[in-house]
Coordinates of C-alpha atoms in Angstrom, one line a residue:
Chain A
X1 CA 22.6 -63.8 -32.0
X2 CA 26.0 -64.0 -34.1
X3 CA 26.2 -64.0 -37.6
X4 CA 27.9 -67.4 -37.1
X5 CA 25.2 -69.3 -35.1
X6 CA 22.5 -67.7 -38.1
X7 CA 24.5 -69.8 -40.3
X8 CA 24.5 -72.9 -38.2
X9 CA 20.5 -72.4 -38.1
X10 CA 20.3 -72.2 -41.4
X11 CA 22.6 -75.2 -42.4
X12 CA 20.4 -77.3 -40.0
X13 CA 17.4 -76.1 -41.9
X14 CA 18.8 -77.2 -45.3
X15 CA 20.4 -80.7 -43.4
X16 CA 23.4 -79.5 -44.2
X17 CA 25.0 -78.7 -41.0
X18 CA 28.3 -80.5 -39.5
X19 CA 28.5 -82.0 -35.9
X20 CA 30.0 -78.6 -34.7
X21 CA 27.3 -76.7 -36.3
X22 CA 24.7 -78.9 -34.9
X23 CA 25.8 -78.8 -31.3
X24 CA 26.3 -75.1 -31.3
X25 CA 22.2 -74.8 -32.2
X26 CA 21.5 -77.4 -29.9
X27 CA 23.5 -75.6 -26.9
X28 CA 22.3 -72.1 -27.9
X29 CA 18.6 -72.9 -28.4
X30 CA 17.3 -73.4 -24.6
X31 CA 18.0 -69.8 -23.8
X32 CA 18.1 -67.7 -27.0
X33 CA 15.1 -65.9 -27.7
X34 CA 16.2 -64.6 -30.7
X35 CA 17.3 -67.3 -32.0
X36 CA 14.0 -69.5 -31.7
X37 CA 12.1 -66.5 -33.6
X38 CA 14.4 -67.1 -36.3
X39 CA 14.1 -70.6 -36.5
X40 CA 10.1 -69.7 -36.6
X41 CA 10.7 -66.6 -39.5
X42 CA 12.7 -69.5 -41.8
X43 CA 10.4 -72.3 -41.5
X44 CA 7.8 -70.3 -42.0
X45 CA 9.6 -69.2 -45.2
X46 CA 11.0 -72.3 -46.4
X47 CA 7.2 -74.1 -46.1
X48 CA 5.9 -71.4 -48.4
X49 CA 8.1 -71.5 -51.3
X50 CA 8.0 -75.1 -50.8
X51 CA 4.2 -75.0 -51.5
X52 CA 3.9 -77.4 -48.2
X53 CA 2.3 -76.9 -44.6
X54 CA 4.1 -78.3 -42.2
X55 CA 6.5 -80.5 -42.4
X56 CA 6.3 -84.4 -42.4
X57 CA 7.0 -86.2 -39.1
X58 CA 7.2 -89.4 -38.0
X59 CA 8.2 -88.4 -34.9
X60 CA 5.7 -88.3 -32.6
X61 CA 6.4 -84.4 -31.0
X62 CA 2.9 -83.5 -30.5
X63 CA 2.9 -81.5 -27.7
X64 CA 4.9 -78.6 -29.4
X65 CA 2.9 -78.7 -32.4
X66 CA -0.6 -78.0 -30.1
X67 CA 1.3 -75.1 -28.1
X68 CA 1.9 -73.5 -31.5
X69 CA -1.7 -73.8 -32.6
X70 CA -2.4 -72.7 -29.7
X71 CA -0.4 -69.4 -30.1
X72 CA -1.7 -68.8 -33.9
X73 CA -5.2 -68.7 -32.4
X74 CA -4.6 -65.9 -30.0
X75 CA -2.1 -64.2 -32.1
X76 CA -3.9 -61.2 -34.1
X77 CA -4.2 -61.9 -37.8
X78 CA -1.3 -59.6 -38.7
X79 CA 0.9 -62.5 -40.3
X80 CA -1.1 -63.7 -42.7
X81 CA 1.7 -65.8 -44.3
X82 CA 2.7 -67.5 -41.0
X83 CA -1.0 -68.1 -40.0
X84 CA -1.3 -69.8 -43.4
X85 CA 1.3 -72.1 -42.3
X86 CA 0.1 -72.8 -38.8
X87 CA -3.6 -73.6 -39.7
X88 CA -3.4 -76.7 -40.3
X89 CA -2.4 -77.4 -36.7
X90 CA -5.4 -76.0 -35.0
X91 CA -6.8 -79.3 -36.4
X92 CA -3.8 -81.3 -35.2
X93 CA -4.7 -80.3 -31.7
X94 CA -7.7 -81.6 -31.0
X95 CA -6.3 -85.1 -32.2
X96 CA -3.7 -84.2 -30.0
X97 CA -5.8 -84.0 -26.5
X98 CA -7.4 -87.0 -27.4
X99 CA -4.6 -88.8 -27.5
X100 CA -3.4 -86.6 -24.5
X101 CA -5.8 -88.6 -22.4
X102 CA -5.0 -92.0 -23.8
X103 CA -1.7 -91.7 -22.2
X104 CA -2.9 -90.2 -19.1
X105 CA -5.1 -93.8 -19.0
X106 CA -2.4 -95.2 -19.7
X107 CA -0.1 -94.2 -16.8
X108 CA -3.4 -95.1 -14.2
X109 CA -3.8 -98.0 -16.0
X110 CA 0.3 -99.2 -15.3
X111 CA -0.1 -98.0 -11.9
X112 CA -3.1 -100.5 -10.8
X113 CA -0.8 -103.4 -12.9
X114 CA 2.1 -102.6 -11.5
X115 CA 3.8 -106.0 -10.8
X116 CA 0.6 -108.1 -12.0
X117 CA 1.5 -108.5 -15.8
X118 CA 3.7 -111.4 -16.4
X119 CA 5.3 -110.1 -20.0
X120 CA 6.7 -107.5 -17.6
X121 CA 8.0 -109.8 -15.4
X122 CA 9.6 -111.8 -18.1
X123 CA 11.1 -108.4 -19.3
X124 CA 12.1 -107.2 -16.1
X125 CA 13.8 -110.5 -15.3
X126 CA 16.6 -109.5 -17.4
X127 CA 18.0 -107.1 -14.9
X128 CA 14.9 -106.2 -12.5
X129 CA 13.9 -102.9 -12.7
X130 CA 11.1 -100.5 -11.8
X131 CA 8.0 -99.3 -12.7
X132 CA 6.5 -98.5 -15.7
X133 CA 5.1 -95.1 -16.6
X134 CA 3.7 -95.5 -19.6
X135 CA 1.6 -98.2 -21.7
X136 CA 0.6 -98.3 -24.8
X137 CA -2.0 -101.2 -26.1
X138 CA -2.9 -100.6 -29.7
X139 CA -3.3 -103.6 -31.2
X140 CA -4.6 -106.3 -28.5
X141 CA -1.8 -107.6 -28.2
X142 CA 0.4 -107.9 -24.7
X143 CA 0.8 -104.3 -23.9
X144 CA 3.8 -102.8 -24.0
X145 CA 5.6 -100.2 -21.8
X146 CA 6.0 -96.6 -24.1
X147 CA 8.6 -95.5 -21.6
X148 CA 11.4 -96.6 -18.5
X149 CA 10.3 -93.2 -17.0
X150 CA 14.0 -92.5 -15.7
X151 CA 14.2 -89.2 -18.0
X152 CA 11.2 -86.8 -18.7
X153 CA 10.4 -87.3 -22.2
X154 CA 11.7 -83.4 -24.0
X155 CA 9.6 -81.3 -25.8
X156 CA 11.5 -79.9 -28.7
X157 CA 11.2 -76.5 -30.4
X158 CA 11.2 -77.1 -34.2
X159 CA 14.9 -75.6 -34.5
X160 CA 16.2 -78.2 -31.7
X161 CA 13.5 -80.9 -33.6
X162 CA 15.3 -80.8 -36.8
X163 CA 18.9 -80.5 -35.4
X164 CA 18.1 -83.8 -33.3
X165 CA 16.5 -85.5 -36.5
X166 CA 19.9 -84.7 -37.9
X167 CA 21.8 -85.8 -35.0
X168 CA 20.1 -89.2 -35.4
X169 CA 20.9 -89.5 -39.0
X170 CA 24.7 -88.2 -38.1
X171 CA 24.8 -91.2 -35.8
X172 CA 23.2 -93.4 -37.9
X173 CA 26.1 -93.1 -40.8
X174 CA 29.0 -93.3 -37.7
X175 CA 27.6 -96.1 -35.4
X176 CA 26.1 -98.8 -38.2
X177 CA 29.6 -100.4 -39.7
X178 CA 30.2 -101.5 -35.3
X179 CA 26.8 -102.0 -34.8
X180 CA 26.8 -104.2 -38.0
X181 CA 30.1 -106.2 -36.9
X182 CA 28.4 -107.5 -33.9
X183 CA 25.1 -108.0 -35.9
X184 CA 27.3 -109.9 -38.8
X185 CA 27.8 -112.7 -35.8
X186 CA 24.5 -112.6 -34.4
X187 CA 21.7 -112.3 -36.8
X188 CA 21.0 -115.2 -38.7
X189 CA 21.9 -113.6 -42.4
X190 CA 25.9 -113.8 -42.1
X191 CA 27.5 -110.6 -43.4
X192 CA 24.2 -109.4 -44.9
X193 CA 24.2 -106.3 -42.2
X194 CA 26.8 -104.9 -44.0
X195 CA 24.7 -104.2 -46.7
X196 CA 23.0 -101.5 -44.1
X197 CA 26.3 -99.7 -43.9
X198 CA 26.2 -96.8 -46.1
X199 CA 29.9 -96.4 -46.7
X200 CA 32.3 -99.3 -45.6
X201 CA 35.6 -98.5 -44.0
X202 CA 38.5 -100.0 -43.6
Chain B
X1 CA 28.9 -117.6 -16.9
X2 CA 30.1 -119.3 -19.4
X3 CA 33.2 -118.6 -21.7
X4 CA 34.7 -120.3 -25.3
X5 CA 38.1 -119.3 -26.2
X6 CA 38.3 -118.5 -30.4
X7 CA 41.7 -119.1 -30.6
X8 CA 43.6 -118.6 -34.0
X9 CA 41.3 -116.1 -35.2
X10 CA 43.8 -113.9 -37.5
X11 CA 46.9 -113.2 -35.4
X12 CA 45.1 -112.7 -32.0
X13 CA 43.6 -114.3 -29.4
X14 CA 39.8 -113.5 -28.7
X15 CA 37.5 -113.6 -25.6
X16 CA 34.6 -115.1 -27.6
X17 CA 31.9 -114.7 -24.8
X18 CA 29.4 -117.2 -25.2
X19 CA 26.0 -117.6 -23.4
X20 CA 25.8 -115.2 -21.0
X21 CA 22.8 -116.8 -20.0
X22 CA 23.2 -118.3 -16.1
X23 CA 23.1 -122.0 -16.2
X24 CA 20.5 -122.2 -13.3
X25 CA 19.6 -125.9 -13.8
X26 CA 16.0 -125.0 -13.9
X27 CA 14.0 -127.0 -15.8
X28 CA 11.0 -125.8 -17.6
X29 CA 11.3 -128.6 -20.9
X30 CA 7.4 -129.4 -19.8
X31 CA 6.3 -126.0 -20.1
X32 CA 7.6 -125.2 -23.5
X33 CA 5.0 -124.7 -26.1
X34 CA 5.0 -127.6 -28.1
X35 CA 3.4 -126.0 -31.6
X36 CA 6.6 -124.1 -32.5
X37 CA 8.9 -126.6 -32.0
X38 CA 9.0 -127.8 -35.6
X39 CA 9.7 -124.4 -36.5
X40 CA 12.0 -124.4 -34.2
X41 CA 13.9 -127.3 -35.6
X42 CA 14.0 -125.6 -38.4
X43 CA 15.5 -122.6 -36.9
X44 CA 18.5 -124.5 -35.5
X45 CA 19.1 -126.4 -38.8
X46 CA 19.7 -122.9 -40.3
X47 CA 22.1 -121.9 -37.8
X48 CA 24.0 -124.7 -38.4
X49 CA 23.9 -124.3 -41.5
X50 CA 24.8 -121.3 -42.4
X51 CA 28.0 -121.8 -40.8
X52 CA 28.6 -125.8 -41.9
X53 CA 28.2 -125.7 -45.6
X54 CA 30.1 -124.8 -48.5
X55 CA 28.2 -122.6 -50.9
X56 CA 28.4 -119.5 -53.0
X57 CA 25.7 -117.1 -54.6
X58 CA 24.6 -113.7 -55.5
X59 CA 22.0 -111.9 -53.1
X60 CA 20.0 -109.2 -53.1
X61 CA 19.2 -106.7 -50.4
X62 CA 16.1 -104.3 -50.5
X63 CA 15.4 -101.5 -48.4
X64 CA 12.1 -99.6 -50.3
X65 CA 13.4 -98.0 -53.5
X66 CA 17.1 -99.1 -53.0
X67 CA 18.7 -102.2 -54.5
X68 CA 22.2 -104.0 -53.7
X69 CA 23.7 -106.7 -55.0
X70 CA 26.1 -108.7 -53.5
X71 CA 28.1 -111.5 -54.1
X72 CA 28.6 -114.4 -51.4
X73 CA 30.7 -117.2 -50.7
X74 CA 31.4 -119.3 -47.5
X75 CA 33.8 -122.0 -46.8
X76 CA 35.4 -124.6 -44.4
X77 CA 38.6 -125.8 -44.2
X78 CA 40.0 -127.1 -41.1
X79 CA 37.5 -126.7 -38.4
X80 CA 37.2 -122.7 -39.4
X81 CA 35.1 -121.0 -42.1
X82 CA 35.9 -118.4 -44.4
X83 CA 32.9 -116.1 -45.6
X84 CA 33.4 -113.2 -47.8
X85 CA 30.8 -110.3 -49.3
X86 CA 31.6 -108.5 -52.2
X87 CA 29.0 -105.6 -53.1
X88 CA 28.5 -105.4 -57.2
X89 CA 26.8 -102.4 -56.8
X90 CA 27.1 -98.8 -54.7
X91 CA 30.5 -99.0 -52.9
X92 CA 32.3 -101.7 -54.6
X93 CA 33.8 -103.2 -51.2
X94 CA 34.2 -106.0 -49.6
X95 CA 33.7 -108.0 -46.2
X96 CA 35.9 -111.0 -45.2
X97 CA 35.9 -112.9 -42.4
X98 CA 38.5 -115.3 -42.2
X99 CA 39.5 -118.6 -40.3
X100 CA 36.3 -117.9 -37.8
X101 CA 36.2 -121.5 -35.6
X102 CA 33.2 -123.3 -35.9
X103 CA 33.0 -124.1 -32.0
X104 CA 33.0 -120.1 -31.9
X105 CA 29.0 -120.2 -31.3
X106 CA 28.0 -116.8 -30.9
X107 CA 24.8 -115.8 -28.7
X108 CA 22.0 -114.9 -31.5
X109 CA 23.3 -118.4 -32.8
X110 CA 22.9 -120.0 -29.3
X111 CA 19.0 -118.4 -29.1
X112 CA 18.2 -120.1 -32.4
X113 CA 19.8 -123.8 -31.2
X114 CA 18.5 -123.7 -28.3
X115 CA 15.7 -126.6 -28.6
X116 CA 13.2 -126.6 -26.1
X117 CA 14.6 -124.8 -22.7
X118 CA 17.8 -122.8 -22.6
X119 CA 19.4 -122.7 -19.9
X120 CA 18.3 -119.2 -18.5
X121 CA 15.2 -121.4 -17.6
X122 CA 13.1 -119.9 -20.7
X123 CA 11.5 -121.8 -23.8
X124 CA 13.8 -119.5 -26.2
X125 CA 12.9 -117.7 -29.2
X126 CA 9.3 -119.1 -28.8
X127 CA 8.8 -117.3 -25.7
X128 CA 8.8 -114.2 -28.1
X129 CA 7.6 -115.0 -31.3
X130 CA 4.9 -117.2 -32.8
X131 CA 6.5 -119.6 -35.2
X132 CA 4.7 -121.1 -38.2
X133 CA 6.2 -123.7 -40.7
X134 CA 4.8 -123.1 -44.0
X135 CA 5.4 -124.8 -47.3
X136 CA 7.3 -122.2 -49.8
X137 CA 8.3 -121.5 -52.8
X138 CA 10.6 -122.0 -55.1
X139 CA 14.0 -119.7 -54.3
X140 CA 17.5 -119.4 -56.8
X141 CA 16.5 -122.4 -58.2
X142 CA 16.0 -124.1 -54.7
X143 CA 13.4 -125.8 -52.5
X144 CA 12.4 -124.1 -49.7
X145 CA 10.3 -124.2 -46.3
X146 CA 8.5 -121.0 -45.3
X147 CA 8.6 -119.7 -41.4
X148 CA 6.3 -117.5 -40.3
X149 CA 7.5 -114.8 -37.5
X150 CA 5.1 -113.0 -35.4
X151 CA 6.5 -111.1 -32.4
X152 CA 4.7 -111.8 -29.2
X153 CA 4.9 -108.1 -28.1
X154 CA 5.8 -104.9 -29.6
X155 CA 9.5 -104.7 -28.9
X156 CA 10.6 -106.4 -32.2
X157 CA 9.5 -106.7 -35.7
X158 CA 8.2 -110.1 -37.2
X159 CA 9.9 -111.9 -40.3
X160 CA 8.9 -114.4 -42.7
X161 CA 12.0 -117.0 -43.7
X162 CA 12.5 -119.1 -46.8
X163 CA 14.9 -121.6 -46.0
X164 CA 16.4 -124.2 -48.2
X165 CA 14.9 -127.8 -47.8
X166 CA 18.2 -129.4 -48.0
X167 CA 20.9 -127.8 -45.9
X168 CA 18.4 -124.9 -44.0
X169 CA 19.8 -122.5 -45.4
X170 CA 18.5 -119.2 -45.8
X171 CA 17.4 -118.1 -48.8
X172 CA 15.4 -115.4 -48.2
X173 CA 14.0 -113.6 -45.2
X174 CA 11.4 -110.5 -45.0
X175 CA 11.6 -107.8 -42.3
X176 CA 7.9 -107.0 -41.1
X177 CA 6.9 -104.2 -39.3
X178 CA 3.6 -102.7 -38.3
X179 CA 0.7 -103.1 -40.4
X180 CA 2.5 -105.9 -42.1
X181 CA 4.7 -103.8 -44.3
X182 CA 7.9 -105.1 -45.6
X183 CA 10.7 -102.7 -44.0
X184 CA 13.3 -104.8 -45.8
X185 CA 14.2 -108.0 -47.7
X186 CA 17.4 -109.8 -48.4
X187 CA 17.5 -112.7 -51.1
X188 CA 19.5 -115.5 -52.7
X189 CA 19.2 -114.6 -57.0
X190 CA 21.1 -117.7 -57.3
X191 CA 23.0 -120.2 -55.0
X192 CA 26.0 -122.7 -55.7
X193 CA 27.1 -125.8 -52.8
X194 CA 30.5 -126.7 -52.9
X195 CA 33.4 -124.2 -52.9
X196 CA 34.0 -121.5 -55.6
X197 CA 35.9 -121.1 -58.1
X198 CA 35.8 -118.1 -59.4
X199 CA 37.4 -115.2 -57.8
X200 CA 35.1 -112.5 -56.5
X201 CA 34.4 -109.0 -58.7
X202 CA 37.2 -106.7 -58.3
X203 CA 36.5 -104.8 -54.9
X204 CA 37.3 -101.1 -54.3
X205 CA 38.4 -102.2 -50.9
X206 CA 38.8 -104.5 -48.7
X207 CA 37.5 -104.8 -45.1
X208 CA 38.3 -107.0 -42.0
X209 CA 35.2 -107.8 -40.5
X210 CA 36.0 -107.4 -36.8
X211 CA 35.3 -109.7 -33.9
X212 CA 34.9 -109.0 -30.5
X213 CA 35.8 -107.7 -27.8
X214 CA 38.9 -105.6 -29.3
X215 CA 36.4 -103.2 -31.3
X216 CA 37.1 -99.5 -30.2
X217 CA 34.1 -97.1 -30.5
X218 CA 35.6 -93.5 -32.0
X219 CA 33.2 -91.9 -29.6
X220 CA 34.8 -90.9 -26.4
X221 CA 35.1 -93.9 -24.2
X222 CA 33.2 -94.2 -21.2
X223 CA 34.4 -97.6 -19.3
X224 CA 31.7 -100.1 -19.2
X225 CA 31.3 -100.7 -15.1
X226 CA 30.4 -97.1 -15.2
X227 CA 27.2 -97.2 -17.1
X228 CA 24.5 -100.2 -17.4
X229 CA 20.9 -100.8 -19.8
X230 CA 18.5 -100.9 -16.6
X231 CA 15.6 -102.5 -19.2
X232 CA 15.7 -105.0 -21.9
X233 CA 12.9 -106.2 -23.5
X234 CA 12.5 -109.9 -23.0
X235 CA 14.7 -112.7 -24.5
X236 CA 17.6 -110.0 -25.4
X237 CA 21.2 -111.0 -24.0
X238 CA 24.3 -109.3 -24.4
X239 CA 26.4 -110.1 -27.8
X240 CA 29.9 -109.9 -25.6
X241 CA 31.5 -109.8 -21.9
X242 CA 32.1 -106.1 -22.8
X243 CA 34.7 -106.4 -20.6
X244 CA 37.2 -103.0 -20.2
X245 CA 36.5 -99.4 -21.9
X246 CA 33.6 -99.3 -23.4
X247 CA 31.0 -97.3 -25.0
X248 CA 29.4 -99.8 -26.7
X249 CA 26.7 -102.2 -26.1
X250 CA 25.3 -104.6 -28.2
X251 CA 21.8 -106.9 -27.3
X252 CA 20.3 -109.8 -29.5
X253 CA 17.3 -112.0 -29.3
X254 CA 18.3 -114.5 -31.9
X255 CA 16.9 -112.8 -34.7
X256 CA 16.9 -109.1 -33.9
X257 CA 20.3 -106.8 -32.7
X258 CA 20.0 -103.5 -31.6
X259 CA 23.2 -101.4 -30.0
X260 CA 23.5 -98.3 -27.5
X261 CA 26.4 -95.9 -27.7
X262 CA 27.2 -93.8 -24.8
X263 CA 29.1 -90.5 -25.5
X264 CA 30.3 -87.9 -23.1
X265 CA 29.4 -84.5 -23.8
X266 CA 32.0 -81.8 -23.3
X267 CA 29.5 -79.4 -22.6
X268 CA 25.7 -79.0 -21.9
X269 CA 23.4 -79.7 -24.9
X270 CA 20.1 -79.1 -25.3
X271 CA 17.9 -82.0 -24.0
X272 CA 15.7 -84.1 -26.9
X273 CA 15.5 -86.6 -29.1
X274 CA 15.6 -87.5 -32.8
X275 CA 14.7 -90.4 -34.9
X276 CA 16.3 -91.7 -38.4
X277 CA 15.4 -94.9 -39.9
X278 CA 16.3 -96.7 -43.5
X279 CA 14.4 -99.8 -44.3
X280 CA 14.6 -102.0 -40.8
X281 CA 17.0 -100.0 -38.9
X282 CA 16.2 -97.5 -36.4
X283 CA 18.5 -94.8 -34.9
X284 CA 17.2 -93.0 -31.8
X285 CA 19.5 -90.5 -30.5
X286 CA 19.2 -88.6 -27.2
X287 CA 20.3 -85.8 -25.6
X288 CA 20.4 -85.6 -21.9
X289 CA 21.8 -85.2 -18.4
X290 CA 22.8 -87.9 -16.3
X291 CA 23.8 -87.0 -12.8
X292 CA 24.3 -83.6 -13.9
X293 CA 26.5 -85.2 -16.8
X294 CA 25.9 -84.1 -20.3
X295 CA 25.7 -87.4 -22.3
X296 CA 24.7 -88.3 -26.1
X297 CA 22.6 -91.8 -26.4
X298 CA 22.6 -93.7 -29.2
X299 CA 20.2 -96.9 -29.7
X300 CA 20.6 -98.1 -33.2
X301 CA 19.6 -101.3 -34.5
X302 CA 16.7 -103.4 -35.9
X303 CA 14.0 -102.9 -33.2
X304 CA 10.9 -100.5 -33.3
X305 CA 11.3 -97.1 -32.1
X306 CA 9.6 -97.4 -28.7
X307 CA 11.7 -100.2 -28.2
X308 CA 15.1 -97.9 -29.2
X309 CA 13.5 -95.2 -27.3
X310 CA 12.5 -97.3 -23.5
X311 CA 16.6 -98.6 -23.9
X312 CA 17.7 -95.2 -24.0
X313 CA 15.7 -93.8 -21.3
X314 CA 16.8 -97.1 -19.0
X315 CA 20.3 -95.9 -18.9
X316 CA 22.4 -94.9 -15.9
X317 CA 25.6 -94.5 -14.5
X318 CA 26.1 -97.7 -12.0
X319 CA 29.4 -96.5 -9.6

């Protein structure tokens, strides 16, 4: 691992790092060892002079989060620090298998309606697609399809979590004045998207 | 297919696509629900509106803990209208959009006039939200009607609209997402008819507001035969023809816009996805291959995540 890509890792920590810096974690992270330890060693770090466990998501990464409880349950009690951390996700997991086997219904439950819902229909009217993989009925309401199933959902790391988070948030600031031009003209409030736009350019 | 010419829209000449809804002939008046109709009335009244009446204003816009002020104004002269924004707070900029033809109907506007069928066949905006007229209160010193917007499905978020008695226009409107919580709110503080004649606040600058199709993305462009949304969720239509290069695509419902940016990765990335959102807007990037290509997806706009998320995943290459 080079001095330079330690840096990158450490800027996306702090959400500091620039496009280049983010892509270089991003394309380094798959198949550098080293460099996930690291990411694991700074977090681990950062958490405990930040007096907080784990960091708050709203993301819903769960599978990641079970594989490392998992891990701090086997692993011997040497890092006491680090196991500190990780605790709280031993609890995490067990939420997580339950819902584990909500989606797995969920999939059985799309393949015996497959074709037989007539929101679906409606939807897939538009441009006639597929089947569903997933569906997700929370509230009662007309269930809802959780994914197009064309791309296996990715499970993150937490360095590749946080550089994706800041991806999003990159994009966010670069896309919203064009996606707010179109919106000016098609949502009922006039040039009220603009207000979304964090800095307006000419 | 049908297309409107804008013409003498600043100094060139604009593919306004309009509709792209097929004009199928079907008939489905009967079908339509009859209970939101009156809401529905209302709905077109503010459309119209909002583009065929003189009036000026300051608004605020909410998103939690952040506040913006704005000033407003719209006007017609000939046949066109002239609307302008003016931030007094944060920025200091400004938004004009100048000489805009009022037969330039755009398709989130269509969705909301559309009274009874449309001619895709559907009932509309009611085949996707339950609409409720309500009385309201008072807002910027004006009367208004209350409409109540519950989303049929999860796909999109529900509102609740304040518009004003007289001309439908509106006042105020509330973003609602899950668990009925108020992801954002934009609001009239006080509201003038009839042109203005003071001059706006001094801006910091001054910006264009574009129309399309000219727009150029800054990502790498990817032409737009190339690529294609294989899922929508139901009731969303395209905003333009998207005709030539493009990396860009951008879907309405009448009431909610959301649009997908396509980049082309130079080299492989690490596959995943990340989430930012401030107040209503969502923006759901992803990372992955397609055919063996590296590409960057980008769904950003005022939908739930799932929704962001199952536009992303629908996307393919088409040649």
């Amino acid at each position: 691992m080079t001095e330079r890509i330690r840096e990158s890792l450490s800027a996306t920590m702090d959400g500091e790092a620039d496009e280049l810096e983010l892509e270089r974690v991003l394309s380094k992270i798959g198949d550098d060892t080293e460099l996930r330890r690291t990411w694991v060693r700074y977090h681990s770090i950062r958490s405990i002079a930040s007096g907080q466990s784990v960091d708050e998501e709203t993301f819903p990464d769960v599978s990641q989060r079970v594989r490392e409880a998992l891990a701090a349950e086997v692993r011997p009690a040497a890092a006491g620090s680090l196991q500190r951390v990780l605790k709280p996700l031993a609890s995490f997991a067990v939420a997580a298998s339950v819902a584990a086997t909500v989606v797995i219904g969920g999939q059985q439950l799309a393949q015996i309606n497959e074709g037989g819902e007539p929101r679906e229909a409606v939807a897939s009217a538009v441009v006639g697609v597929g089947s569903p993989v997933g569906l997700i009925n929370s509230t009662g309401a007309t269930p809802v399809r959780a994914s197009y199933g064309n791309q296996a959902v990715p499970v993150l790391e937490p360095a590749a979590r946080t550089a994706y988070r800041e991806l999003a948030r990159q994009r966010m600031h670069k896309y919203m004045q064009e996606h707010a031009e179109h919106a000016a003209l098609n949502a009922p409030h006039g040039l009220i998207p603009f207000a979304r736009v964090r800095q307006i350019e000419e | 297919m049908t297309g409107l010419i804008c013409k003498g829209w600043t100094a060139v000449l604009f593919f306004c696509a309009v509709v792209a809804a097929v004009g199928s002939g079907q008939t489905m008046a009967s079908e339509c629900k009859m209970e939101g109709s009156d809401a529905m009335h209302w709905l077109a009244k503010m459309s119209r509106g909002s583009h065929r009446v003189d009036y000026h204003g300051v608004v605020t816009f909410q998103r939690g803990d952040d506040m913006q002020v704005m000033q407003i104004s719209h006007a017609i002269t000939n046949g066109s209208s002239t609307e302008q924004m003016t931030q007094l707070t944060g920025q200091g900029a400004q938004i004009v959009r100048q000489n805009h033809p009022l037969e330039c109907v755009h398709p989130g506007h269509h969705l909301l006039r559309a009274d009874g069928e449309t001619s895709a066949g559907g009932c509309g905006i009611t085949d996707h939200y339950r609409l409720q007229v309500d009385a309201g209160e008072r807002i910027a010193g004006r009367k208004a009607m209350r409409i109540r917007v519950d989303p049929l499905d999860m796909y999109r978020y529900g509102y609740i609209m304040d518009l004003d008695k007289e001309t439908g226009l509106l006042l105020k409107v509330q973003t609602i997402g899950r668990g009925n919580k108020v992801l954002e709110r934009f609001q009239f503080a006080s509201l003038s008819l009839g042109t203005n004649s003071k001059a706006a606040a001094n801006p910091e600058l001054v910006h264009k507001a574009t129309h399309p199709v000219v727009t150029e993305s800054s990502a790498v462009a990817v032409p737009a035969s190339r690529w294609a949304i294989q899922w929508l969720p139901g009731g969303f239509t395209a905003t333009d023809s998207q005709q030539g290069a493009h990396s860009r695509r951008t879907y309405t419902d009448g009431l909610a816009v959301f649009s997908v940016f396509l980049e082309r990765l130079p080299k492989k990335i690490k596959a995943g996805e990340g989430v930012a959102r401030h107040g209503g807007t969502t923006s759901y990037t992803r990372g992955m291959r397609l055919k063996g290509k590296p590409v960057l997806v980008t769904v950003i706009g005022e939908v739930p995540l799932n929704t962001a998320r199952m536009v992303a995943d629908s996307l393919s290459w088409t040649y």
